[in-house]
XYZ file of C-alpha atoms in Angstrom:
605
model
C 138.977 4.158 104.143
C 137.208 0.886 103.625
C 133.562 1.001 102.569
C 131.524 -1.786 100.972
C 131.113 -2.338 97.967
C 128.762 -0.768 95.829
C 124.933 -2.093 95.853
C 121.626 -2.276 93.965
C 119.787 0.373 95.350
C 117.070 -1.268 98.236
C 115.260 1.791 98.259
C 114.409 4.867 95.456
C 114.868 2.770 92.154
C 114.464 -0.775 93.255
C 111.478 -0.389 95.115
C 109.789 1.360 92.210
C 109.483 4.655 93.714
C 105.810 6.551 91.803
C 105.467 9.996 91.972
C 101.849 10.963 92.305
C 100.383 13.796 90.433
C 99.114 15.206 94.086
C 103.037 14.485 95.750
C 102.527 11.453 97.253
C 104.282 8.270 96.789
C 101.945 5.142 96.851
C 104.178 2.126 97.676
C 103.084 -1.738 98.595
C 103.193 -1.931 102.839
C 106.023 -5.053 103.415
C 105.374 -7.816 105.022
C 104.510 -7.941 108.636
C 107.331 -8.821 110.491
C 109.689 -8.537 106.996
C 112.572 -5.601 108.383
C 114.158 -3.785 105.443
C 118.071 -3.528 105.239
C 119.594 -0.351 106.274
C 120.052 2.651 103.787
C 122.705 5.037 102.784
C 121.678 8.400 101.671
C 124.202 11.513 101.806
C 123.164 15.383 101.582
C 124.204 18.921 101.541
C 122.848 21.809 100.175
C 124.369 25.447 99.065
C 126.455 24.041 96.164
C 127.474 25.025 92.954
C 129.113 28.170 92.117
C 128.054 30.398 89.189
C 129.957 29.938 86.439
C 130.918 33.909 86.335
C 132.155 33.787 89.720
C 135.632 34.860 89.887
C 136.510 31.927 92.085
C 134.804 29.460 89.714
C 137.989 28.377 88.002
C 136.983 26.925 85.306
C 135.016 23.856 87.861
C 138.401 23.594 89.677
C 137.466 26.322 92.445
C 139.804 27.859 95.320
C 141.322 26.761 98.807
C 138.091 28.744 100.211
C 135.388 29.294 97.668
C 133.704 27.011 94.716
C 134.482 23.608 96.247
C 131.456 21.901 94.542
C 133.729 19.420 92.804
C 135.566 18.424 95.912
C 131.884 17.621 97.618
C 130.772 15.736 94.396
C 133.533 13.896 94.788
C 131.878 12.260 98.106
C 129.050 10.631 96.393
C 130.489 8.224 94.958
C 130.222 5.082 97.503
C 126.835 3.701 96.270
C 124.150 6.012 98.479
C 120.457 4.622 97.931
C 119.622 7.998 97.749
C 121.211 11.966 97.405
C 119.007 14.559 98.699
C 120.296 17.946 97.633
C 119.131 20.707 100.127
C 118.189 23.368 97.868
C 120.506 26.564 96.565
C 122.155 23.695 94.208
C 123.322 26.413 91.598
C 124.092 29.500 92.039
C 123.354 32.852 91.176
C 120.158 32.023 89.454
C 119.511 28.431 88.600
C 118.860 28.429 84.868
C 118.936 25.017 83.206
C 122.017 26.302 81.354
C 123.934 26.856 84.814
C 122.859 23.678 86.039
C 124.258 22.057 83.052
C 127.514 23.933 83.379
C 128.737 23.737 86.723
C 126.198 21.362 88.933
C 125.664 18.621 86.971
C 129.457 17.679 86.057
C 129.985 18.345 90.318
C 127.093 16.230 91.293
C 125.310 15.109 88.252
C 126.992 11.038 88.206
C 124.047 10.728 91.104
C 121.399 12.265 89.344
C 119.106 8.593 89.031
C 119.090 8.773 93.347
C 118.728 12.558 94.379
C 115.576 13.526 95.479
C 116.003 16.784 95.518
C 114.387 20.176 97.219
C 114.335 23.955 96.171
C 116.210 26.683 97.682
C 115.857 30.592 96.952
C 118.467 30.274 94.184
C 116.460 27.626 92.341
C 113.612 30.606 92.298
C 116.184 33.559 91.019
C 115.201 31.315 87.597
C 111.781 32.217 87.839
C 108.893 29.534 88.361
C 112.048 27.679 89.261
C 111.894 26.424 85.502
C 115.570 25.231 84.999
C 115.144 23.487 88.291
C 112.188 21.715 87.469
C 113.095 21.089 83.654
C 116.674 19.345 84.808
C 114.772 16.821 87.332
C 111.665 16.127 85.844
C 109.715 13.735 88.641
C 112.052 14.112 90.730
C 111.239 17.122 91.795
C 108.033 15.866 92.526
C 105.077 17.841 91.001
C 106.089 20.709 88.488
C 105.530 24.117 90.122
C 105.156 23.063 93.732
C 108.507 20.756 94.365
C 106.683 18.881 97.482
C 106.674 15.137 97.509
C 107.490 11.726 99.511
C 108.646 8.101 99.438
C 109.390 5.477 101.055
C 113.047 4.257 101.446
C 113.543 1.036 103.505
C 112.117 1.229 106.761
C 111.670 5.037 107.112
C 109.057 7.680 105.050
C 110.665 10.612 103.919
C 109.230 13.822 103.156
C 110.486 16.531 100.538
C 108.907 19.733 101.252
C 109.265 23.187 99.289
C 110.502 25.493 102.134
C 112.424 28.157 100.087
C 113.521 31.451 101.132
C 112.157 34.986 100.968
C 109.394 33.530 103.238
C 107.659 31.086 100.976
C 106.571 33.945 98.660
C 106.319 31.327 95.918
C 105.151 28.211 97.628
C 103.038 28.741 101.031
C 104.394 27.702 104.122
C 101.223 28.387 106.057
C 98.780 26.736 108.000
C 95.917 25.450 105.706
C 97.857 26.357 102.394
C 97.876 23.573 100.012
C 101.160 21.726 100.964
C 100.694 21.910 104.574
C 97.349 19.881 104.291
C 98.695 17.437 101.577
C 101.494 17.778 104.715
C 99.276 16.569 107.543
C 97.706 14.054 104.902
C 100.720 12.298 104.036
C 101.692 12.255 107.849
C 98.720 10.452 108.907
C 98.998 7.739 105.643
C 102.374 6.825 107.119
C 103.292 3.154 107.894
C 106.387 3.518 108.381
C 108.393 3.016 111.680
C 110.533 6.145 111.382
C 110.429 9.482 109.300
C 112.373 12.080 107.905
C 112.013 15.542 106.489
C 113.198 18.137 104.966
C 113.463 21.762 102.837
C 115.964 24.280 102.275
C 115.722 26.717 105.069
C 116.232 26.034 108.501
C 114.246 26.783 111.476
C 117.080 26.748 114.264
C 120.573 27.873 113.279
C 123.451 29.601 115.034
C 124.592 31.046 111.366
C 126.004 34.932 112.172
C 123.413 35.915 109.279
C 120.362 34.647 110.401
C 116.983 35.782 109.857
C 114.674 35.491 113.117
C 111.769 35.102 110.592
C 112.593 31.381 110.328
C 111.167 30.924 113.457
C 107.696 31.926 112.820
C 108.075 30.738 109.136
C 108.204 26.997 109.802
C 106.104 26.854 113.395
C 103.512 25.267 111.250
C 105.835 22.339 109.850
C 107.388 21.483 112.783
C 104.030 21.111 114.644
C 102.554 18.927 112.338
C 106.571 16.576 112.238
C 106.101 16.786 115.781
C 102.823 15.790 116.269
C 103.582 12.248 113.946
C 106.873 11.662 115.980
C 108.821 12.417 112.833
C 112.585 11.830 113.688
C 115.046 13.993 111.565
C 114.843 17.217 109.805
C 117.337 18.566 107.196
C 118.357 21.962 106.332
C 120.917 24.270 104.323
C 120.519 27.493 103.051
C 122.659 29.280 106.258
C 126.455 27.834 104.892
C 127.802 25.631 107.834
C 127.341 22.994 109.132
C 124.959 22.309 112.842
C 123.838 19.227 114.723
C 120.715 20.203 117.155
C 119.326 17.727 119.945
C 115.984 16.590 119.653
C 113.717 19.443 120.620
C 109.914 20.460 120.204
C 108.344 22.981 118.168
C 108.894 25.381 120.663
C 112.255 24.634 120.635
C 112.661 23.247 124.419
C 115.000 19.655 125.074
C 112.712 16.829 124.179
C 113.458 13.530 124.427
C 110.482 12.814 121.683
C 111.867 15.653 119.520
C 112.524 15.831 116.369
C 116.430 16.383 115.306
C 117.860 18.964 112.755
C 120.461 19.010 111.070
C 121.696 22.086 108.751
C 123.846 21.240 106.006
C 125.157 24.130 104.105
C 128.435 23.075 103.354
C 127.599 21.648 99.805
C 130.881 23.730 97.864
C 129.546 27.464 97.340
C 131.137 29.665 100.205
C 131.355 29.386 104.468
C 129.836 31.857 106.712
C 130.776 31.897 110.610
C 128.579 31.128 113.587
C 127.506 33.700 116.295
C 129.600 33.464 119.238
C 126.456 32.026 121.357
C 125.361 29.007 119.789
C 121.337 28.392 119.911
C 120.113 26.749 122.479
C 120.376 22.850 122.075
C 123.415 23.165 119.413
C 125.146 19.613 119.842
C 127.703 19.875 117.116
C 128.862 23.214 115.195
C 131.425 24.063 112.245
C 131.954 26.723 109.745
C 135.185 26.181 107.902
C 134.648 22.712 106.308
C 132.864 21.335 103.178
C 131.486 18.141 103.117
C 128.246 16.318 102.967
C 126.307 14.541 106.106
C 126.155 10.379 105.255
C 123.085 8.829 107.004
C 122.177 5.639 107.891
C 118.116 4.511 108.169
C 118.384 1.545 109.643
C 115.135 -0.291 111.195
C 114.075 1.895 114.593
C 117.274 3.600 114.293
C 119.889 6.028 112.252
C 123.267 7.029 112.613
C 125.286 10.195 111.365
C 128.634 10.983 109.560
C 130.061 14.533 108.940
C 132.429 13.411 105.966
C 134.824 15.854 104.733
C 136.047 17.220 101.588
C 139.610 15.561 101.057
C 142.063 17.870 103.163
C 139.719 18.951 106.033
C 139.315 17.265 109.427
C 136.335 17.825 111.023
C 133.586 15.284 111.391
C 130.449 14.594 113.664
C 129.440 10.965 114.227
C 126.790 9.175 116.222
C 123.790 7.053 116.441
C 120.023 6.827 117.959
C 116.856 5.530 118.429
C 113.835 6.436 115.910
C 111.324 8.099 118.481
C 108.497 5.170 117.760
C 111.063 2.025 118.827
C 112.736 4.451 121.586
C 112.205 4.275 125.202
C 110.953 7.543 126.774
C 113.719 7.830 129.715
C 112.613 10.024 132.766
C 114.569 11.694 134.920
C 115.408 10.089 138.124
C 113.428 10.866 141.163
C 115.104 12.879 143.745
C 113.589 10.395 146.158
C 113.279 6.946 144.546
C 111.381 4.370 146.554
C 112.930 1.052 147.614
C 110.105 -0.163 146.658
C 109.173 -1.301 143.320
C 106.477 0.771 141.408
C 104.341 -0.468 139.239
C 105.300 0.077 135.997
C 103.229 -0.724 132.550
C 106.340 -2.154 131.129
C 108.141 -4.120 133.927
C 110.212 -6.345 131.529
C 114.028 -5.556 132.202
C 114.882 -6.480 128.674
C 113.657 -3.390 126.319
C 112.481 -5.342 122.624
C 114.791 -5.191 119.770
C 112.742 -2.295 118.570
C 113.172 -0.860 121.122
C 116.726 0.221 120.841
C 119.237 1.136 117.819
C 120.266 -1.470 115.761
C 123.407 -2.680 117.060
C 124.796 -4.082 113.613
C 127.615 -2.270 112.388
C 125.834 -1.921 108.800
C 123.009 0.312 110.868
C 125.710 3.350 111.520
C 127.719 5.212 109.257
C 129.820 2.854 106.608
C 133.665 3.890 108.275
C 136.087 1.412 109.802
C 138.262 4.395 110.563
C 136.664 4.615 113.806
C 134.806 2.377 116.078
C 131.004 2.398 115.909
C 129.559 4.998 117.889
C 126.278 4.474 120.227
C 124.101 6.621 121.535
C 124.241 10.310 120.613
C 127.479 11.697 120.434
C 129.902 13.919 118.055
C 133.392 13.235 117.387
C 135.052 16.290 116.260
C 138.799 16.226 115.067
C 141.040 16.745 118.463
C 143.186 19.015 116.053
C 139.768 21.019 115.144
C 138.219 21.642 118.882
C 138.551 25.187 119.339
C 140.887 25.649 122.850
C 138.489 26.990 126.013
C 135.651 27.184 123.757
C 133.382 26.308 126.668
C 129.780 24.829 126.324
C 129.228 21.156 125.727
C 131.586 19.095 124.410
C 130.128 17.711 121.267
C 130.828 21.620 119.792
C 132.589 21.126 116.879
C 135.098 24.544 115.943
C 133.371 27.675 115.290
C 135.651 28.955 113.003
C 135.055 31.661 109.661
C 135.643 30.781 106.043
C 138.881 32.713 105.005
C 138.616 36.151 104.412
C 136.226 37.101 106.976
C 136.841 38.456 110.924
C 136.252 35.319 113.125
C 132.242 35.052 114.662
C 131.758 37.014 117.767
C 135.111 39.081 117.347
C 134.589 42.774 118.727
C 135.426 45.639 116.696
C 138.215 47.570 116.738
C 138.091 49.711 120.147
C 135.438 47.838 121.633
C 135.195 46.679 125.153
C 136.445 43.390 125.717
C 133.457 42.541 127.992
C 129.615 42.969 127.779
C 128.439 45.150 130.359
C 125.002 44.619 132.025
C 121.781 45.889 130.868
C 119.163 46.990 133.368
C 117.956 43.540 133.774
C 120.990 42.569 135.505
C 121.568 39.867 132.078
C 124.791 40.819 130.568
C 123.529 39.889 126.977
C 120.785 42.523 127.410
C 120.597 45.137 124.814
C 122.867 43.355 122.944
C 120.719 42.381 119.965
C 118.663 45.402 119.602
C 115.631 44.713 117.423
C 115.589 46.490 113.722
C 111.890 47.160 111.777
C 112.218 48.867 108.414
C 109.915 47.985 105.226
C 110.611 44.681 103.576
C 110.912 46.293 100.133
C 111.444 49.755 98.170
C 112.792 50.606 94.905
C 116.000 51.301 92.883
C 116.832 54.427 94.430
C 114.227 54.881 97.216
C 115.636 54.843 100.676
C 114.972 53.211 103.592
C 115.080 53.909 107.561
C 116.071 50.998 109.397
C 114.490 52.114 113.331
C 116.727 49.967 116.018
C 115.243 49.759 119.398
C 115.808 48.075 122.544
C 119.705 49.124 122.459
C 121.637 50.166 126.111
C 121.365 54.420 125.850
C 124.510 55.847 124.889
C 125.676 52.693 122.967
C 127.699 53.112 119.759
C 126.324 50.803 117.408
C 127.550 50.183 113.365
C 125.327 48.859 110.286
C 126.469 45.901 108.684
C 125.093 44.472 105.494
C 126.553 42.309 102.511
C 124.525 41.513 99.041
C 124.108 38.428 96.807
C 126.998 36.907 95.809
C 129.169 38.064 98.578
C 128.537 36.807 101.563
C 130.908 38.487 104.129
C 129.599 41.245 105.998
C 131.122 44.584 105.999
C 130.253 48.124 107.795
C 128.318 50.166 105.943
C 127.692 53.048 108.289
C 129.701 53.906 111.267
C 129.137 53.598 114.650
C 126.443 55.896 116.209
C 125.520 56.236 119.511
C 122.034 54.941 120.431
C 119.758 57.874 122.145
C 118.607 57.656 125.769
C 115.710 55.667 125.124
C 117.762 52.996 123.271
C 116.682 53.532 119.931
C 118.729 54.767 116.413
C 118.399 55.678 112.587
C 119.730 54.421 110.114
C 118.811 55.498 106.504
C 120.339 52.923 103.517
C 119.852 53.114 100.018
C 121.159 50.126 98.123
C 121.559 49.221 94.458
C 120.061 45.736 94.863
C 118.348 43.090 97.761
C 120.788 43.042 100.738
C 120.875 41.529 103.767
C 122.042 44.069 107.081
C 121.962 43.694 111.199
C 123.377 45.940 113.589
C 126.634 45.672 115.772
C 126.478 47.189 119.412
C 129.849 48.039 120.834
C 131.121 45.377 123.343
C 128.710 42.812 122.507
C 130.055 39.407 120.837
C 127.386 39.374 118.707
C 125.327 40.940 116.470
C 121.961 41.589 115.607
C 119.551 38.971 114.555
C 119.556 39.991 110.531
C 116.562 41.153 108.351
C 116.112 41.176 104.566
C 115.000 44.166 102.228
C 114.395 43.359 98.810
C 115.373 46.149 95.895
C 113.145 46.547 92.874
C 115.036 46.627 89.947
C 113.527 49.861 87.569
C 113.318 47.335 84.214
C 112.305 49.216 80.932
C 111.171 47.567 77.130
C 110.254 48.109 74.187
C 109.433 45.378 71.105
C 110.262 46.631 67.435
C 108.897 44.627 64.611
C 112.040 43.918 62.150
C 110.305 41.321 59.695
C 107.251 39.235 59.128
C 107.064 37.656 63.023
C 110.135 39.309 63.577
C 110.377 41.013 66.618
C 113.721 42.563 69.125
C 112.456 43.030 72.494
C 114.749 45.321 74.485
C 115.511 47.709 77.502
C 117.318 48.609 80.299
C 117.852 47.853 83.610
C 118.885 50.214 86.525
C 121.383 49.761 88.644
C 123.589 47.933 85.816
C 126.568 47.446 87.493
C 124.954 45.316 90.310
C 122.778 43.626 87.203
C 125.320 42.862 85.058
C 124.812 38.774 83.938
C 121.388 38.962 85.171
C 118.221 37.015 83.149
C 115.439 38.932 81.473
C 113.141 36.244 81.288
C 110.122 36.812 78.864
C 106.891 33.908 78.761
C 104.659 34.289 75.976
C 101.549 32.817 76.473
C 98.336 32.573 73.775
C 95.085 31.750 74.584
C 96.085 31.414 78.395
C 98.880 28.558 77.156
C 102.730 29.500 76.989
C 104.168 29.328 73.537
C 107.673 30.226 74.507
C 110.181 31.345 76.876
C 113.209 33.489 75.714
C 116.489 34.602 78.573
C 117.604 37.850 77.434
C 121.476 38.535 79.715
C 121.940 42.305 80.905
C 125.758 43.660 79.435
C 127.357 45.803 81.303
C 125.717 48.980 80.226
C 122.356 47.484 82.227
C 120.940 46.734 78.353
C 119.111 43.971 77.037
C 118.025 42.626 73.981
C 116.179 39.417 72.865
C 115.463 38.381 68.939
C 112.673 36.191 68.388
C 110.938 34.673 65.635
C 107.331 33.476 66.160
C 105.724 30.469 64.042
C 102.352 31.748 64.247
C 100.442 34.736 63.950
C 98.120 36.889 66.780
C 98.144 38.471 69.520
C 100.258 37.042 71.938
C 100.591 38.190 75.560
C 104.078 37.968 77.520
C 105.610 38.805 80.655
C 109.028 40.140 81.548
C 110.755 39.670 84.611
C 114.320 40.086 86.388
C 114.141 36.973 87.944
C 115.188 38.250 91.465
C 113.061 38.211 94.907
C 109.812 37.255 94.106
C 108.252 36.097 90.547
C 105.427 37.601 88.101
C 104.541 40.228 90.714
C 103.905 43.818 90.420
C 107.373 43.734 92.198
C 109.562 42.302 89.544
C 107.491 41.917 86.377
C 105.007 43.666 83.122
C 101.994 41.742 81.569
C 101.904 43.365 78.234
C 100.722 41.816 74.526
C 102.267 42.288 71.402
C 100.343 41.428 67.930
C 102.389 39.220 65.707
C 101.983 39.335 61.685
């Protein structure tokens, strides 16, 4: 493949890129009519395996799982700019993981990513290793939101992590979504880009309807400023949406997203139905997306890891230099009407930028214009119906193809009393959000066909295949059902109804760990802080994380690992004397909470 050469970066380090203390990035405006070159930037999220992973390989990976190396190996054609999507290292992202397994993958771009958190980054708690590897980068320490300016376009790095913002708000009126609107209306810049780790629209077979609501708030205020592109990861596959609004209707002055998972950790398969305004779909191929900002316009390129096919390629117009275009009138008039813009010739703005340097850097293929996707003929799933800019919707290895039915089940949906075959298909489930080792839960299902047989799937962190774990019941005559589930740790679960394609819209319920300690003072500011952890076999690996703070200031941070009996231990030597206050935590679901962690002091002599 022929690509130009390497170049001084026009954007992140040559433009002298400041990252404010409040997030912000204060550059000089260009001059007036002074249009910048086109950029490169490339991006994926969902990436590096943890190095205990049994398909870690020592960095070398399988066919299926682990392919982090194979996607760093893609960033190496001079980008202006590599925006990982969050979930960069996996299972919790402690500096020393990072060091081990992401940065030899993806670490030769280090100087140009511009990075965003993910839920992984958080399972390090405070997101410390995160934070500690980028520096500035991440923008400011402890809330990971920022922007710059790169070229011609404004692009805005936003801390949209998963469970549900617990550790960064999401909401209206919370402190990033006013710096948010802020930022917005201090833009200059012809055309704009966004982006955090989880994804408001997806087709993913695992996804969590809480998304929607979640991110309402973002999406208004990217609407509102006629921001162009949003980027996603977190669900693993990759998903090309046309420009919609944020109520997710067709909109020609939408904004479009793009989800990204396919950064080298693992695959997971796409419902059946895609979402509504799906352009471009695939779950069975790593790679990372290559973008093109060009001035009033951007193109796309799905580029594969070496030995996979599929790709998705096109170009547009920024929404600020594009022409509305209505729909034609049923009965035009011969007549002409008068229009505000009667010129025949739209401006140069007006439309993309024609030069072949404005799409995607590949003379494998001719350049592509207007918006269109350009899957691999040997990858287009046969009779897959729907548009044809779906890309495959195929399943990482290992796991039953999206949609299948289960054994015995009907080959066709039968109609619900609404006369819509899809109806009770995707009953709705309400249990609690979160118990405790060993409490269990009742997950109520309602709005099911009566009579129904319907099975509970679930999988846990770091499988991410679904399997049954209860068999199919039939649903009573009002449609509902009980399930009762006690797991060991935080799982993810969704119903399947008999002779429905899909399944269930999936909800999350997060399991308390039951953490013990005790400190024991061996010598003169000598101390062995240690305990237990229950369940151990699903803890096994997992950081005790301890912060010692004096005087309201931390002093020290120690990682204790759990072995295999679900014990701990930590040995730690203070310099100074006092009392010293510290708190423990697992370092899973949500951070220095009654949930996961103890505030307790110890006095040091």
């Amino acid at each position: 493949m022929t690509r130009r050469p390497p170049r001084r970066s026009t954007g992140l380090l040559a433009a002298g890129v400041l990252l404010a203390a409040s997030g912000a990035v204060a550059l000089g405006s260009p001059s007036v009519s002074a249009a910048a070159a086109p950029v490169l930037i490339a991006t994926a999220g969902d990436i590096a395996c943890d190095p205990t992973d049994p398909n870690y390989n020592n960095g070398q990976g399988t066919a299926s799982f682990c392919r982090q190396g194979a996607t760093g190996a893609l960033l190496d054609r001079g980008y202006d700019a590599v925006l990982p999507l969050g979930d960069l290292q996996y299972t919790e992202a402690t500096i020393d993981k990072i060091n081990t397994v992401y940065q030899p993958a993806w670490g030769r771009t280090k100087a140009v990513q511009r990075p965003v958190p993910g839920n992984h980054e958080y399972l390090d708690p405070g997101a410390a290793g995160y934070f500690s590897y980028y520096g500035s980068q991440a923008g400011p320490a402890g809330k990971g939101w920022y922007s710059y300016d790169l070229g011609d376009w404004h692009l805005i790095a936003l801390n949209g992590e998963d469970p549900y913002c617990a550790h960064v708000s999401c909401s209206a009126g919370s402190e990033q979504e006013t710096w948010l609107r802020n930022d917005l209306a201090a833009n200059s810049k012809p055309c704009t880009l966004a982006y955090w780790h989880v994804p408001r629209y997806t087709s993913a077979s695992d996804r969590d309807p809480a998304d929607n609501n979640l991110f309402q708030t973002f999406w208004q205020d990217l609407y509102a400023a006629g921001v162009d592109v949003v980027l996603n990861s977190h669900y693993h596959h990759y998903e090309r949406f046309a420009k919609q609004n944020p109520s997710g209707a067709a909109d020609p002055r939408g904004i479009r997203e793009f989800v990204v998972g396919t950064g080298g950790k693992s695959l997971v398969g796409l419902n059946a139905t895609k979402a509504a305004n799906s352009e471009s779909s695939d779950a069975s191929t790593y790679g990372v997306l290559e973008m093109s900002l060009g001035t009033g316009s951007y193109g796309w390129t799905f580029r594969p890891v070496a030995g996979q096919s599929f790709t998705d390629t096109g170009t547009t117009a920024c929404n600020k230099a594009a022409p509305v275009v209505e729909p034609p009138s049923p009965s035009p008039s011969l007549s002409p009407s008068p229009s505000p813009s009667p010129s025949p010739s739209p401006s140069p703005s007006a439309s993309p930028d024609p030069s072949p340097s404005a799409s995607p850097s590949s003379t494998d293929s001719p350049p592509v214009t207007g918006v269109s996707s350009s899957p691999s003929p040997s990858t287009v799933a046969p009779g897959g119906g729907g548009s044809a800019t779906s890309a495959p919707s195929s399943s990482p290895p290992g796991s039953s193809p999206p949609g299948s039915s289960p054994p015995g089940s009907s080959p066709t949906t039968q109609p619900g009393p609404s006369g819509d075959p899809a109806a009770g298909c995707r009953p709705a489930l309400a249990a609690p959000g979160e118990t405790t080792v060993g409490r269990p839960v009742d997950v109520q299902v309602s709005g099911a066909l009566p009579g129904r047989r319907i099975s509970l799937e679930a999988y846990s962190q770091p499988d991410t295949t679904y399997t049954s774990v209860r068999p199919p019941r039939a649903s009573s005559a009002d449609g509902t059902l009980q399930f009762r589930i006690n797991p060991g740790t935080s799982t993810r679960y969704r119903v399947r109804v008999e002779g429905c394609a899909d399944p269930s819209a999936s909800r999350v319920l997060l399991v308390r760990p039951v953490l013990s300690l005790q400190v024991t003072r061996t010598a003169s500011r000598r101390y062995t802080f240690s305990g237990r952890i229950l369940p151990a076999r699903q803890n096994v690996g997992r950081a005790i994380t301890l912060y010692y703070t004096s005087g309201g200031t931390r002093v020290r941070r120690d990682v204790a690992r759990v072995g295999a009996d679900g014990t701990y231990r930590s040995e730690v030597r203070f310099t100074g004397s006092g009392r010293f206050e510290f708190v423990y935590a697992t370092g899973a679901n949500r951070v220095n909470t009654a949930a996961t962690s103890n505030t307790r002091s110890v006095l040091v002599y």
